[in-house]
Amino acid sequence: MPGGSIGSILLMVVLFGAMYFFMIRPENKKRKAAEQMRNSLVVGDVITTIGGVVGTICAVKENTIVIETGADRVRIEFTKWAVSSKGTETTAAAK
């Protein structure tokens, strides 16, 4: 039956379209927003890393940042992709 095969193909296209709009597209938007946030980091920003380290940026390089943590002013260098949020919010609070 030709009508049945057209219906199956149409159903697959609709399912793929729904999957794109409900799963792939929002994930791409989150990734672009995170990338834009990481590229806009400047000295003085308070950040939280994916490991939960909170600190103030004291140097920004091409692919890395240096942050100061705590009152003892320990400096740690991280790659930019390790930054999860800007400000004092955590990733759980951002959701």
mmCIF file of C-alpha atoms in Angstrom:
data_model
loop_
_atom_site.group_PDB
_atom_site.id
_atom_site.type_symbol
_atom_site.label_atom_id
_atom_site.label_comp_id
_atom_site.label_asym_id
_atom_site.label_seq_id
_atom_site.Cartn_x
_atom_site.Cartn_y
_atom_site.Cartn_z
ATOM 1 C CA MET A 1 0.000 0.000 0.000
ATOM 2 C CA PRO A 2 1.569 3.266 -1.069
ATOM 3 C CA GLY A 3 -0.554 5.291 1.380
ATOM 4 C CA GLY A 4 0.808 3.391 4.371
ATOM 5 C CA SER A 5 4.439 4.015 3.465
ATOM 6 C CA ILE A 6 3.801 7.735 2.946
ATOM 7 C CA GLY A 7 2.130 7.864 6.341
ATOM 8 C CA SER A 8 5.101 6.134 7.984
ATOM 9 C CA ILE A 9 7.575 8.527 6.386
ATOM 10 C CA LEU A 10 5.424 11.499 7.395
ATOM 11 C CA LEU A 11 5.248 10.207 10.979
ATOM 12 C CA MET A 12 9.041 9.835 11.113
ATOM 13 C CA VAL A 13 9.521 13.388 9.814
ATOM 14 C CA VAL A 14 7.072 14.760 12.402
ATOM 15 C CA LEU A 15 8.806 12.831 15.206
ATOM 16 C CA PHE A 16 12.229 14.090 14.122
ATOM 17 C CA GLY A 17 10.889 17.660 13.958
ATOM 18 C CA ALA A 18 9.430 17.365 17.451
ATOM 19 C CA MET A 19 12.694 15.911 18.771
ATOM 20 C CA TYR A 20 14.608 18.812 17.204
ATOM 21 C CA PHE A 21 12.379 21.503 18.736
ATOM 22 C CA PHE A 22 12.129 19.888 22.183
ATOM 23 C CA MET A 23 15.643 18.488 22.643
ATOM 24 C CA ILE A 24 18.304 19.652 20.186
ATOM 25 C CA ARG A 25 17.366 23.318 19.755
ATOM 26 C CA PRO A 26 17.174 24.182 23.490
ATOM 27 C CA GLU A 27 20.496 22.429 24.113
ATOM 28 C CA ASN A 28 22.149 24.474 21.346
ATOM 29 C CA LYS A 29 20.727 27.680 22.852
ATOM 30 C CA LYS A 30 22.138 26.777 26.293
ATOM 31 C CA ARG A 31 25.525 25.961 24.795
ATOM 32 C CA LYS A 32 25.673 29.272 22.891
ATOM 33 C CA ALA A 33 24.631 31.247 25.981
ATOM 34 C CA ALA A 34 27.319 29.527 28.094
ATOM 35 C CA GLU A 35 29.943 30.174 25.409
ATOM 36 C CA GLN A 36 28.949 33.836 25.199
ATOM 37 C CA MET A 37 29.126 34.143 29.014
ATOM 38 C CA ARG A 38 32.604 32.571 29.055
ATOM 39 C CA ASN A 39 33.838 34.890 26.293
ATOM 40 C CA SER A 40 32.568 37.969 28.162
ATOM 41 C CA LEU A 41 34.478 37.276 31.398
ATOM 42 C CA VAL A 42 36.478 40.244 32.653
ATOM 43 C CA VAL A 43 38.751 40.955 35.617
ATOM 44 C CA GLY A 44 36.695 41.462 38.772
ATOM 45 C CA ASP A 45 33.839 39.093 37.889
ATOM 46 C CA VAL A 46 32.828 36.573 40.546
ATOM 47 C CA ILE A 47 32.488 33.103 39.021
ATOM 48 C CA THR A 48 31.670 29.535 40.017
ATOM 49 C CA THR A 49 33.454 26.645 38.324
ATOM 50 C CA ILE A 50 31.934 23.304 37.403
ATOM 51 C CA GLY A 51 33.734 21.883 40.439
ATOM 52 C CA GLY A 52 32.088 24.394 42.797
ATOM 53 C CA VAL A 53 35.084 26.683 43.324
ATOM 54 C CA VAL A 54 33.966 30.296 43.795
ATOM 55 C CA GLY A 55 36.394 33.123 43.182
ATOM 56 C CA THR A 56 37.080 36.524 41.666
ATOM 57 C CA ILE A 57 38.815 36.741 38.297
ATOM 58 C CA CYS A 58 42.205 38.461 38.509
ATOM 59 C CA ALA A 59 43.537 37.644 34.990
ATOM 60 C CA VAL A 60 41.959 36.636 31.685
ATOM 61 C CA LYS A 61 44.012 34.901 29.004
ATOM 62 C CA GLU A 62 43.006 33.460 25.633
ATOM 63 C CA ASN A 63 41.871 30.033 26.876
ATOM 64 C CA THR A 64 42.310 30.318 30.636
ATOM 65 C CA ILE A 65 41.428 32.526 33.584
ATOM 66 C CA VAL A 66 43.144 33.038 36.938
ATOM 67 C CA ILE A 67 40.908 33.429 39.985
ATOM 68 C CA GLU A 68 41.503 34.359 43.612
ATOM 69 C CA THR A 69 39.622 32.355 46.214
ATOM 70 C CA GLY A 70 38.986 33.052 49.872
ATOM 71 C CA ALA A 71 40.524 35.505 52.273
ATOM 72 C CA ASP A 72 43.988 33.971 51.852
ATOM 73 C CA ARG A 73 43.976 35.073 48.193
ATOM 74 C CA VAL A 74 45.001 31.735 46.707
ATOM 75 C CA ARG A 75 45.279 32.028 42.918
ATOM 76 C CA ILE A 76 44.161 29.138 40.718
ATOM 77 C CA GLU A 77 44.237 28.918 36.919
ATOM 78 C CA PHE A 78 41.278 27.309 35.122
ATOM 79 C CA THR A 79 40.366 26.797 31.504
ATOM 80 C CA LYS A 80 37.417 28.940 30.433
ATOM 81 C CA TRP A 81 35.187 25.938 29.735
ATOM 82 C CA ALA A 82 35.373 25.084 33.473
ATOM 83 C CA VAL A 83 33.312 28.177 34.377
ATOM 84 C CA SER A 84 29.711 27.203 35.052
ATOM 85 C CA SER A 85 28.200 30.521 36.102
ATOM 86 C CA LYS A 86 28.966 34.195 36.472
ATOM 87 C CA GLY A 87 28.039 35.895 39.730
ATOM 88 C CA THR A 88 27.407 34.202 43.056
ATOM 89 C CA GLU A 89 24.589 31.973 41.797
ATOM 90 C CA THR A 90 25.090 28.223 41.492
ATOM 91 C CA THR A 91 24.027 26.055 38.560
ATOM 92 C CA ALA A 92 21.223 24.529 40.666
ATOM 93 C CA ALA A 93 19.847 27.991 41.456
ATOM 94 C CA ALA A 94 20.119 29.039 37.794
ATOM 95 C CA LYS A 95 17.724 26.284 36.731
#
